[in-house]
mmCIF file of C-alpha atoms in Angstrom:
data_model
loop_
_atom_site.group_PDB
_atom_site.id
_atom_site.type_symbol
_atom_site.label_atom_id
_atom_site.label_comp_id
_atom_site.label_asym_id
_atom_site.label_seq_id
_atom_site.Cartn_x
_atom_site.Cartn_y
_atom_site.Cartn_z
ATOM 1 C CA MET C 881 0.104 0.075 -0.014
ATOM 2 C CA SER C 882 1.459 3.522 -0.794
ATOM 3 C CA GLN C 883 2.177 6.017 1.816
ATOM 4 C CA VAL C 884 -0.426 8.299 0.191
ATOM 5 C CA VAL C 885 -3.208 5.687 0.458
ATOM 6 C CA LYS C 886 -2.098 4.894 4.039
ATOM 7 C CA ILE C 887 -2.408 8.726 4.933
ATOM 8 C CA SER C 888 -5.840 9.092 3.450
ATOM 9 C CA ILE C 889 -7.012 6.252 5.242
ATOM 10 C CA LEU C 890 -5.366 7.307 8.665
ATOM 11 C CA MET C 891 -6.980 10.648 8.558
ATOM 12 C CA LEU C 892 -10.526 9.518 7.705
ATOM 13 C CA ALA C 893 -10.022 6.922 10.579
ATOM 14 C CA LEU C 894 -8.803 9.556 13.024
ATOM 15 C CA PHE C 895 -11.640 11.943 11.889
ATOM 16 C CA LEU C 896 -14.354 9.088 12.458
ATOM 17 C CA SER C 897 -12.716 7.966 15.778
ATOM 18 C CA SER C 898 -12.529 11.491 17.103
ATOM 19 C CA ILE C 899 -16.306 11.985 16.989
ATOM 20 C CA ALA C 900 -17.702 11.475 20.411
ATOM 21 C CA SER C 901 -19.652 8.339 20.876
ATOM 22 C CA LEU C 902 -23.479 9.224 21.734
ATOM 23 C CA ARG C 903 -25.427 7.209 23.853
ATOM 24 C CA ALA C 904 -29.198 6.478 23.202
ATOM 25 C CA GLN C 905 -31.865 7.878 25.561
ATOM 26 C CA VAL C 906 -32.814 4.545 26.631
ATOM 27 C CA ALA C 907 -30.324 2.661 28.701
ATOM 28 C CA GLU C 908 -29.008 -0.836 27.946
ATOM 29 C CA PRO C 909 -30.458 -3.758 29.729
ATOM 30 C CA GLU C 910 -28.563 -5.858 32.013
ATOM 31 C CA LYS C 911 -25.933 -8.060 30.499
ATOM 32 C CA GLY C 912 -27.622 -11.442 29.356
ATOM 33 C CA LYS C 913 -31.371 -9.929 29.362
ATOM 34 C CA GLU C 914 -30.766 -8.276 26.059
ATOM 35 C CA LEU C 915 -32.724 -9.367 23.246
ATOM 36 C CA ALA C 916 -30.868 -10.216 19.525
ATOM 37 C CA PRO C 917 -30.685 -7.369 16.950
ATOM 38 C CA THR C 918 -32.963 -7.291 14.240
ATOM 39 C CA GLU C 919 -31.681 -8.639 10.876
ATOM 40 C CA GLN C 920 -31.758 -4.911 9.426
ATOM 41 C CA TRP C 921 -29.391 -3.381 12.048
ATOM 42 C CA GLU C 922 -26.059 -2.659 11.152
ATOM 43 C CA LYS C 923 -23.478 -0.477 13.175
ATOM 44 C CA MET C 924 -23.012 2.925 11.643
ATOM 45 C CA THR C 925 -20.845 6.034 12.012
ATOM 46 C CA PRO C 926 -22.649 9.298 12.730
ATOM 47 C CA GLU C 927 -22.068 10.248 8.889
ATOM 48 C CA GLU C 928 -23.400 6.901 7.507
ATOM 49 C CA TYR C 929 -26.264 7.396 9.825
ATOM 50 C CA ILE C 930 -27.233 10.689 8.519
ATOM 51 C CA TYR C 931 -26.474 9.970 4.837
ATOM 52 C CA LYS C 932 -28.731 6.836 5.068
ATOM 53 C CA TRP C 933 -31.698 8.598 6.481
ATOM 54 C CA ARG C 934 -31.639 12.132 5.547
ATOM 55 C CA THR C 935 -33.742 11.511 2.514
ATOM 56 C CA THR C 936 -36.507 9.976 4.611
ATOM 57 C CA ALA C 937 -36.236 12.998 7.039
ATOM 58 C CA VAL C 938 -36.718 15.424 4.104
ATOM 59 C CA GLU C 939 -39.499 13.534 2.442
ATOM 60 C CA ASN C 940 -41.348 13.516 5.839
ATOM 61 C CA MET C 941 -40.738 17.239 6.122
ATOM 62 C CA GLU C 942 -42.402 17.673 2.824
ATOM 63 C CA ILE C 943 -45.447 15.541 3.604
ATOM 64 C CA TYR C 944 -45.932 16.279 7.539
ATOM 65 C CA GLY C 945 -44.234 19.695 7.878
ATOM 66 C CA ILE C 946 -41.649 18.574 10.449
ATOM 67 C CA PRO C 947 -38.093 20.007 9.841
ATOM 68 C CA ALA C 948 -35.796 17.294 8.499
ATOM 69 C CA SER C 949 -33.187 18.920 11.046
ATOM 70 C CA ILE C 950 -35.557 17.948 13.897
ATOM 71 C CA THR C 951 -36.186 14.583 12.803
ATOM 72 C CA MET C 952 -32.598 13.866 12.275
ATOM 73 C CA ALA C 953 -31.796 15.334 15.622
ATOM 74 C CA GLN C 954 -34.207 13.190 17.516
ATOM 75 C CA ALA C 955 -33.399 9.912 15.765
ATOM 76 C CA ILE C 956 -29.567 10.720 16.421
ATOM 77 C CA LEU C 957 -30.445 11.382 20.028
ATOM 78 C CA GLU C 958 -32.965 8.866 20.850
ATOM 79 C CA SER C 959 -31.193 6.045 19.166
ATOM 80 C CA GLY C 960 -27.474 7.011 19.369
ATOM 81 C CA PHE C 961 -27.021 7.192 15.433
ATOM 82 C CA GLY C 962 -29.250 3.752 15.312
ATOM 83 C CA ASN C 963 -26.817 1.749 17.713
ATOM 84 C CA GLY C 964 -29.032 1.966 20.847
ATOM 85 C CA TYR C 965 -30.968 -0.852 22.193
ATOM 86 C CA LEU C 966 -34.413 -0.155 20.934
ATOM 87 C CA ALA C 967 -32.850 0.755 17.509
ATOM 88 C CA ARG C 968 -30.992 -2.670 17.494
ATOM 89 C CA VAL C 969 -33.837 -5.035 18.663
ATOM 90 C CA ALA C 970 -37.018 -3.128 17.881
ATOM 91 C CA ASN C 971 -36.149 -0.375 14.947
ATOM 92 C CA ASN C 972 -37.448 2.052 17.180
ATOM 93 C CA HIS C 973 -35.218 4.948 16.437
ATOM 94 C CA PHE C 974 -37.340 7.681 18.413
ATOM 95 C CA CYS C 975 -37.968 5.627 21.680
ATOM 96 C CA ILE C 976 -41.838 6.101 21.199
ATOM 97 C CA LYS C 977 -43.550 4.247 23.908
ATOM 98 C CA CYS C 978 -46.898 2.117 23.175
ATOM 99 C CA LYS C 979 -49.595 4.472 24.451
ATOM 100 C CA LYS C 980 -53.272 3.107 24.548
ATOM 101 C CA SER C 981 -53.748 3.698 20.924
ATOM 102 C CA TRP C 982 -50.735 1.357 19.857
ATOM 103 C CA THR C 983 -51.844 -2.151 18.468
ATOM 104 C CA GLY C 984 -48.699 -3.405 17.212
ATOM 105 C CA LYS C 985 -45.947 -5.332 18.567
ATOM 106 C CA SER C 986 -43.922 -4.166 21.705
ATOM 107 C CA ILE C 987 -41.279 -4.828 24.174
ATOM 108 C CA ILE C 988 -41.135 -4.201 27.816
ATOM 109 C CA HIS C 989 -37.859 -2.325 29.012
ATOM 110 C CA SER C 990 -36.955 -0.314 31.775
ATOM 111 C CA ASP C 991 -36.989 3.555 31.591
ATOM 112 C CA ASP C 992 -38.780 5.943 33.362
ATOM 113 C CA ASN C 993 -40.596 2.995 34.674
ATOM 114 C CA PRO C 994 -39.284 -0.785 35.124
ATOM 115 C CA ASP C 995 -42.003 -2.054 32.867
ATOM 116 C CA ASP C 996 -42.238 0.543 30.338
ATOM 117 C CA CYS C 997 -43.820 -0.486 26.948
ATOM 118 C CA PHE C 998 -42.042 0.418 23.527
ATOM 119 C CA ARG C 999 -43.332 0.010 20.216
ATOM 120 C CA VAL C 1000 -41.673 -2.406 18.007
ATOM 121 C CA TYR C 1001 -41.296 -1.710 14.107
ATOM 122 C CA ASP C 1002 -40.778 -4.324 11.192
ATOM 123 C CA THR C 1003 -38.528 -1.628 9.502
ATOM 124 C CA VAL C 1004 -36.785 1.457 10.350
ATOM 125 C CA GLU C 1005 -38.686 3.209 7.404
ATOM 126 C CA ALA C 1006 -41.985 2.492 9.650
ATOM 127 C CA SER C 1007 -40.367 4.058 12.826
ATOM 128 C CA PHE C 1008 -39.639 7.398 10.643
ATOM 129 C CA GLN C 1009 -43.154 7.249 9.396
ATOM 130 C CA ASP C 1010 -44.738 6.655 12.962
ATOM 131 C CA HIS C 1011 -42.418 9.458 14.363
ATOM 132 C CA ALA C 1012 -43.999 11.955 11.515
ATOM 133 C CA GLU C 1013 -47.428 10.818 12.484
ATOM 134 C CA PHE C 1014 -46.966 10.793 16.132
ATOM 135 C CA LEU C 1015 -46.109 14.419 16.012
ATOM 136 C CA SER C 1016 -48.450 15.606 13.358
ATOM 137 C CA GLU C 1017 -51.688 13.915 14.990
ATOM 138 C CA GLY C 1018 -50.717 14.554 18.620
ATOM 139 C CA LYS C 1019 -52.801 17.589 20.007
ATOM 140 C CA ARG C 1020 -50.056 18.531 22.306
ATOM 141 C CA TYR C 1021 -47.592 19.055 19.376
ATOM 142 C CA GLU C 1022 -50.146 20.773 17.243
ATOM 143 C CA PHE C 1023 -48.676 24.348 18.229
ATOM 144 C CA LEU C 1024 -45.273 23.120 16.849
ATOM 145 C CA PHE C 1025 -46.663 23.447 13.317
ATOM 146 C CA ALA C 1026 -47.334 27.486 13.606
ATOM 147 C CA TYR C 1027 -43.524 27.892 13.513
ATOM 148 C CA ASP C 1028 -41.166 28.039 10.366
ATOM 149 C CA ILE C 1029 -39.911 25.042 8.722
ATOM 150 C CA ASP C 1030 -36.430 26.365 9.108
ATOM 151 C CA ASP C 1031 -36.903 27.428 12.846
ATOM 152 C CA TYR C 1032 -35.390 24.205 14.385
ATOM 153 C CA LYS C 1033 -34.751 26.341 17.663
ATOM 154 C CA SER C 1034 -38.368 26.912 18.275
ATOM 155 C CA TRP C 1035 -39.316 23.270 17.285
ATOM 156 C CA ALA C 1036 -36.816 21.895 19.797
ATOM 157 C CA LYS C 1037 -37.756 23.893 22.730
ATOM 158 C CA GLY C 1038 -41.604 23.244 21.690
ATOM 159 C CA LEU C 1039 -40.677 19.533 21.679
ATOM 160 C CA LYS C 1040 -39.480 20.021 25.511
ATOM 161 C CA THR C 1041 -42.351 22.000 26.257
ATOM 162 C CA ALA C 1042 -45.021 19.371 25.106
ATOM 163 C CA GLY C 1043 -43.150 16.613 26.998
ATOM 164 C CA TYR C 1044 -41.601 14.562 24.211
ATOM 165 C CA ALA C 1045 -38.993 13.882 26.673
ATOM 166 C CA THR C 1046 -38.246 14.118 30.439
ATOM 167 C CA ALA C 1047 -34.386 15.422 30.077
ATOM 168 C CA PRO C 1048 -34.251 19.107 31.238
ATOM 169 C CA ASP C 1049 -31.699 19.759 28.525
ATOM 170 C CA TYR C 1050 -33.478 17.824 25.725
ATOM 171 C CA ALA C 1051 -33.827 20.955 23.399
ATOM 172 C CA GLU C 1052 -30.453 22.197 24.026
ATOM 173 C CA ARG C 1053 -29.170 18.705 23.140
ATOM 174 C CA LEU C 1054 -31.149 18.833 19.926
ATOM 175 C CA ILE C 1055 -30.066 22.035 18.947
ATOM 176 C CA SER C 1056 -26.513 21.115 19.673
ATOM 177 C CA LEU C 1057 -26.691 18.164 17.444
ATOM 178 C CA ILE C 1058 -28.437 20.042 14.571
ATOM 179 C CA GLU C 1059 -25.497 22.836 14.477
ATOM 180 C CA ARG C 1060 -22.709 20.216 15.139
ATOM 181 C CA TYR C 1061 -23.704 18.204 12.085
ATOM 182 C CA ASN C 1062 -25.022 21.114 10.274
ATOM 183 C CA LEU C 1063 -28.441 19.552 9.678
ATOM 184 C CA GLY C 1064 -30.321 22.764 9.299
ATOM 185 C CA LEU C 1065 -29.053 22.597 5.477
ATOM 186 C CA LEU C 1066 -31.653 19.758 5.217
ATOM 187 C CA ASP C 1067 -34.517 22.163 5.945
ATOM 188 C CA GLN C 1068 -33.422 24.451 3.170
ATOM 189 C CA LYS C 1069 -34.542 24.110 -0.530
ATOM 190 C CA ASN C 1070 -32.472 21.563 -2.221
ATOM 191 C CA GLY C 1071 -31.519 20.723 1.175
ATOM 192 C CA ILE C 1072 -30.121 17.332 0.374
ATOM 193 C CA ALA C 1073 -27.984 18.560 -2.359
ATOM 194 C CA LYS C 1074 -26.667 21.151 -0.021
ATOM 195 C CA TYR C 1075 -25.957 18.860 2.677
ATOM 196 C CA ASP C 1076 -24.233 16.466 0.500
ATOM 197 C CA GLU C 1077 -21.993 19.329 -0.815
ATOM 198 C CA TYR C 1078 -21.338 20.550 2.699
ATOM 199 C CA MET C 1079 -20.072 16.911 3.651
ATOM 200 C CA ALA C 1080 -18.049 16.511 0.490
ATOM 201 C CA LYS C 1081 -16.241 19.512 1.135
ATOM 202 C CA GLU C 1082 -15.877 18.708 4.713
ATOM 203 C CA PHE C 1083 -14.164 15.370 3.926
ATOM 204 C CA ALA C 1084 -12.201 16.730 0.970
ATOM 205 C CA ALA C 1085 -10.854 19.656 3.299
ATOM 206 C CA LEU C 1086 -9.816 17.092 6.039
ATOM 207 C CA VAL C 1087 -8.255 14.450 3.769
ATOM 208 C CA ALA C 1088 -6.238 17.243 1.836
ATOM 209 C CA SER C 1089 -4.754 18.757 4.864
ATOM 210 C CA PRO C 1090 -1.199 18.701 5.596
ATOM 211 C CA VAL C 1091 -0.340 15.420 7.387
ATOM 212 C CA ASP C 1092 2.917 16.254 9.258
ATOM 213 C CA GLY C 1093 1.745 19.149 10.980
ATOM 214 C CA PRO C 1094 1.207 23.013 10.238
ATOM 215 C CA ASN C 1095 4.373 23.476 8.350
ATOM 216 C CA SER C 1096 4.545 19.982 6.195
ATOM 217 C CA GLU C 1097 4.189 20.405 2.296
ATOM 218 C CA GLU C 1098 3.019 16.990 2.045
ATOM 219 C CA VAL C 1099 -0.673 16.519 1.182
ATOM 220 C CA VAL C 1100 -2.615 13.462 -0.210
ATOM 221 C CA GLU C 1101 -2.675 13.387 -3.908
ATOM 222 C CA THR C 1102 -5.979 14.337 -5.713
ATOM 223 C CA GLU C 1103 -6.924 11.064 -7.176
ATOM 224 C CA ILE C 1104 -6.485 9.318 -3.861
ATOM 225 C CA VAL C 1105 -8.229 12.059 -2.055
ATOM 226 C CA GLN C 1106 -11.474 11.717 -4.342
ATOM 227 C CA THR C 1107 -11.318 7.873 -4.083
ATOM 228 C CA ALA C 1108 -11.268 7.936 -0.046
ATOM 229 C CA VAL C 1109 -13.819 10.646 0.130
ATOM 230 C CA LYS C 1110 -16.181 8.752 -2.259
ATOM 231 C CA ASP C 1111 -15.622 5.741 -0.375
ATOM 232 C CA ALA C 1112 -16.052 7.282 3.175
ATOM 233 C CA THR C 1113 -19.088 9.293 2.359
ATOM 234 C CA LYS C 1114 -20.852 6.698 -0.020
ATOM 235 C CA ALA C 1115 -20.681 9.013 -3.057
ATOM 236 C CA TYR C 1116 -22.160 12.047 -1.241
ATOM 237 C CA ALA C 1117 -20.635 14.306 -3.928
ATOM 238 C CA ASP C 1118 -22.340 12.136 -6.741
ATOM 239 C CA ARG C 1119 -25.693 14.320 -6.873
ATOM 240 C CA GLY C 1120 -26.242 14.266 -10.794
ATOM 241 C CA ILE C 1121 -27.422 17.330 -12.737
ATOM 242 C CA ASP C 1122 -26.855 20.932 -11.755
ATOM 243 C CA PRO C 1123 -30.257 22.504 -11.841
ATOM 244 C CA ASN C 1124 -28.733 25.674 -12.825
ATOM 245 C CA ASN C 1125 -27.770 24.293 -16.073
ATOM 246 C CA PHE C 1126 -31.440 24.392 -17.609
ATOM 247 C CA ARG C 1127 -33.390 26.061 -14.838
ATOM 248 C CA VAL C 1128 -31.842 29.602 -14.527
ATOM 249 C CA THR C 1129 -29.132 30.360 -16.902
ATOM 250 C CA ILE C 1130 -31.450 29.544 -19.813
ATOM 251 C CA ASN C 1131 -35.181 29.103 -20.253
ATOM 252 C CA SER C 1132 -35.655 25.881 -22.143
ATOM 253 C CA HIS C 1133 -33.816 22.601 -22.333
ATOM 254 C CA LYS C 1134 -33.809 20.263 -25.198
ATOM 255 C CA GLY C 1135 -37.125 21.880 -26.581
ATOM 256 C CA TYR C 1136 -38.915 21.856 -23.480
ATOM 257 C CA ASN C 1137 -39.716 25.422 -21.787
ATOM 258 C CA VAL C 1138 -39.130 25.375 -18.000
ATOM 259 C CA TYR C 1139 -41.619 27.093 -15.937
ATOM 260 C CA LEU C 1140 -41.743 28.140 -12.083
ATOM 261 C CA THR C 1141 -44.606 27.638 -9.956
ATOM 262 C CA ASN C 1142 -44.346 28.076 -6.087
ATOM 263 C CA GLY C 1143 -40.469 27.541 -6.098
ATOM 264 C CA ALA C 1144 -40.475 24.378 -8.273
ATOM 265 C CA HIS C 1145 -39.931 23.973 -11.918
ATOM 266 C CA TYR C 1146 -41.746 22.279 -14.214
ATOM 267 C CA VAL C 1147 -42.396 21.368 -17.859
ATOM 268 C CA VAL C 1148 -45.683 20.765 -20.030
ATOM 269 C CA ALA C 1149 -45.704 16.999 -21.309
ATOM 270 C CA LYS C 1150 -45.705 16.737 -25.034
ATOM 271 C CA GLN C 1151 -47.835 14.044 -27.204
ATOM 272 C CA GLY C 1152 -46.065 10.670 -26.471
ATOM 273 C CA ASP C 1153 -43.995 11.729 -23.428
ATOM 274 C CA ASN C 1154 -43.511 9.385 -20.522
ATOM 275 C CA TYR C 1155 -41.399 9.449 -17.648
ATOM 276 C CA GLU C 1156 -38.563 7.601 -19.111
ATOM 277 C CA HIS C 1157 -38.207 9.931 -21.820
ATOM 278 C CA LEU C 1158 -38.309 13.166 -19.647
ATOM 279 C CA GLY C 1159 -36.127 11.434 -17.219
ATOM 280 C CA GLU C 1160 -33.185 10.922 -19.327
ATOM 281 C CA LEU C 1161 -33.875 14.649 -20.742
ATOM 282 C CA PHE C 1162 -33.450 16.154 -17.442
ATOM 283 C CA ASP C 1163 -31.195 13.477 -15.841
ATOM 284 C CA ILE C 1164 -33.498 12.271 -13.171
ATOM 285 C CA ALA C 1165 -34.708 8.769 -12.511
ATOM 286 C CA PRO C 1166 -38.243 8.092 -13.833
ATOM 287 C CA ALA C 1167 -39.110 6.650 -10.322
ATOM 288 C CA THR C 1168 -38.001 10.140 -8.732
ATOM 289 C CA LEU C 1169 -40.163 12.039 -11.357
ATOM 290 C CA ARG C 1170 -43.001 10.176 -10.249
ATOM 291 C CA LYS C 1171 -42.387 10.963 -6.598
ATOM 292 C CA PHE C 1172 -42.270 14.633 -7.440
ATOM 293 C CA ASN C 1173 -45.469 14.492 -9.474
ATOM 294 C CA ASP C 1174 -47.313 12.190 -6.672
ATOM 295 C CA VAL C 1175 -48.049 9.510 -9.364
ATOM 296 C CA SER C 1176 -47.594 5.601 -8.916
ATOM 297 C CA LYS C 1177 -45.498 3.172 -10.982
ATOM 298 C CA GLY C 1178 -47.071 2.689 -14.481
ATOM 299 C CA VAL C 1179 -48.648 6.099 -14.777
ATOM 300 C CA GLU C 1180 -47.599 8.140 -17.577
ATOM 301 C CA PRO C 1181 -48.310 11.857 -18.298
ATOM 302 C CA ASN C 1182 -50.841 13.155 -20.961
ATOM 303 C CA GLU C 1183 -50.078 15.931 -23.390
ATOM 304 C CA GLY C 1184 -50.361 19.176 -21.608
ATOM 305 C CA ASP C 1185 -50.069 17.895 -18.084
ATOM 306 C CA VAL C 1186 -47.690 19.690 -15.834
ATOM 307 C CA VAL C 1187 -44.462 17.412 -14.975
ATOM 308 C CA TYR C 1188 -42.568 18.939 -12.104
ATOM 309 C CA ILE C 1189 -38.651 18.275 -12.485
ATOM 310 C CA GLU C 1190 -37.866 18.985 -8.608
ATOM 311 C CA ARG C 1191 -39.895 18.487 -5.329
ATOM 312 C CA LYS C 1192 -43.012 20.683 -4.963
ATOM 313 C CA ALA C 1193 -43.175 22.563 -1.906
ATOM 314 C CA SER C 1194 -45.023 21.650 1.474
ATOM 315 C CA ARG C 1195 -47.309 24.838 1.297
ATOM 316 C CA TRP C 1196 -48.380 27.580 -0.949
ATOM 317 C CA SER C 1197 -45.962 30.472 -0.631
ATOM 318 C CA GLY C 1198 -48.265 32.932 -2.515
ATOM 319 C CA SER C 1199 -50.724 35.557 -0.730
ATOM 320 C CA ASP C 1200 -53.787 33.372 -1.081
ATOM 321 C CA MET C 1201 -54.819 31.234 1.573
ATOM 322 C CA LEU C 1202 -57.691 29.422 0.269
ATOM 323 C CA HIS C 1203 -58.849 27.987 -3.028
ATOM 324 C CA ARG C 1204 -62.583 27.627 -3.925
ATOM 325 C CA VAL C 1205 -63.452 24.526 -5.726
ATOM 326 C CA VAL C 1206 -64.919 24.785 -8.953
ATOM 327 C CA GLU C 1207 -66.342 21.751 -11.037
ATOM 328 C CA GLY C 1208 -64.392 18.987 -12.212
ATOM 329 C CA GLU C 1209 -61.284 19.880 -10.042
ATOM 330 C CA THR C 1210 -59.506 17.196 -7.981
ATOM 331 C CA LEU C 1211 -57.005 17.555 -5.197
ATOM 332 C CA TYR C 1212 -54.102 16.092 -7.267
ATOM 333 C CA GLN C 1213 -54.980 18.761 -10.170
ATOM 334 C CA LEU C 1214 -54.766 21.534 -7.529
ATOM 335 C CA SER C 1215 -51.586 20.198 -6.080
ATOM 336 C CA GLN C 1216 -50.065 20.403 -9.595
ATOM 337 C CA LEU C 1217 -51.668 23.664 -10.215
ATOM 338 C CA TYR C 1218 -50.112 25.425 -6.846
ATOM 339 C CA GLY C 1219 -46.999 23.239 -6.816
ATOM 340 C CA ILE C 1220 -47.863 21.675 -3.303
ATOM 341 C CA ARG C 1221 -47.135 18.126 -2.503
ATOM 342 C CA LEU C 1222 -50.338 15.998 -2.702
ATOM 343 C CA GLN C 1223 -50.033 14.374 0.513
ATOM 344 C CA GLN C 1224 -49.189 17.832 2.238
ATOM 345 C CA LEU C 1225 -52.135 19.524 0.722
ATOM 346 C CA ALA C 1226 -54.632 16.674 1.707
ATOM 347 C CA LYS C 1227 -53.106 16.956 5.262
ATOM 348 C CA LEU C 1228 -53.651 20.800 5.317
ATOM 349 C CA ASN C 1229 -57.470 19.947 4.660
ATOM 350 C CA ARG C 1230 -57.891 16.795 6.845
ATOM 351 C CA ILE C 1231 -58.854 15.013 3.821
ATOM 352 C CA HIS C 1232 -57.560 11.942 1.821
ATOM 353 C CA PRO C 1233 -55.869 12.599 -1.508
ATOM 354 C CA GLU C 1234 -58.755 10.390 -3.116
ATOM 355 C CA ASP C 1235 -61.486 12.229 -1.792
ATOM 356 C CA ALA C 1236 -64.039 13.787 -4.121
ATOM 357 C CA LEU C 1237 -64.201 17.632 -3.743
ATOM 358 C CA VAL C 1238 -67.383 19.542 -3.671
ATOM 359 C CA VAL C 1239 -68.067 22.897 -5.739
ATOM 360 C CA GLY C 1240 -67.635 25.829 -3.562
ATOM 361 C CA GLN C 1241 -65.419 23.846 -1.048
ATOM 362 C CA SER C 1242 -62.746 26.220 0.424
ATOM 363 C CA LEU C 1243 -59.368 24.498 0.527
ATOM 364 C CA ARG C 1244 -56.523 25.697 2.667
ATOM 365 C CA LEU C 1245 -53.159 26.349 0.625
ATOM 366 C CA ARG C 1246 -51.021 26.922 3.772
#
């Protein structure tokens, strides 16, 4: 192994090992009384954990209106980066207890009381979704949704006020984690791309630093740096097309005019278009395009349909607060018209996405 390779690996190892371990909120059981980990569980570094679940946190932010930074910070704090006992054996990354409404699987574990009941999930994804529903449907957390999506400090303090956890410094711990790992980037528009770029630069700066002290001239070679960074961050920097290549500097892309509604860009489908073809043109996976447009697998756009090429917003940013339904309108059509995620628009109005609308009905836009 060459010297530069050894140096790059050493520096990455030093960086990862320098991060103080974070214990989960729920203590470990007595030795010999612990349950076996689930098949899903794998030990992760902080960076690996954030990378794996950042997209889920952002998607839940768009659907439920919970800041992604808050979701990630709570998951980190409650689960110890997914390495805590409840995360290992129950896929429970938020230490959510059973409560009376819970009908799923559970385990008994000592926490505030010696026989506390905790929820068990089949997947980690289910834990993240239940956390989002737990906050969005709980009356004691209702006031939190009046805060701006990027106001993580108010959210953190509000969670403590609402009694999510008993630790007196719970809010301060969440805020510290968000600022330590720069999770606030995830709350911004194109937050995943911004966070990935930040992490790529952090690793690149670390690995390319002098290795023999401040006066050393020796640095890791560029090719080795790039390889080490890619391996360490699981391709953090591989984010695909730069949206500015076609959304800002020019007003069309390969024969399609690009329009803007509510902060999200879209094109108008032509005759014979499908998501595979549009995905190739804009370098976006067809499955991702379908997510952006709230349609299921197998559905294709019709001529004249609006096709969003990035995530729609979670709420309307215009001055109008309400939309009055006219004949023939559906919630899906309105979500495309206003550039609002379908699930979020349904949640705002406490209806299901498939519910029929009534002429004259007033729908909330934000």
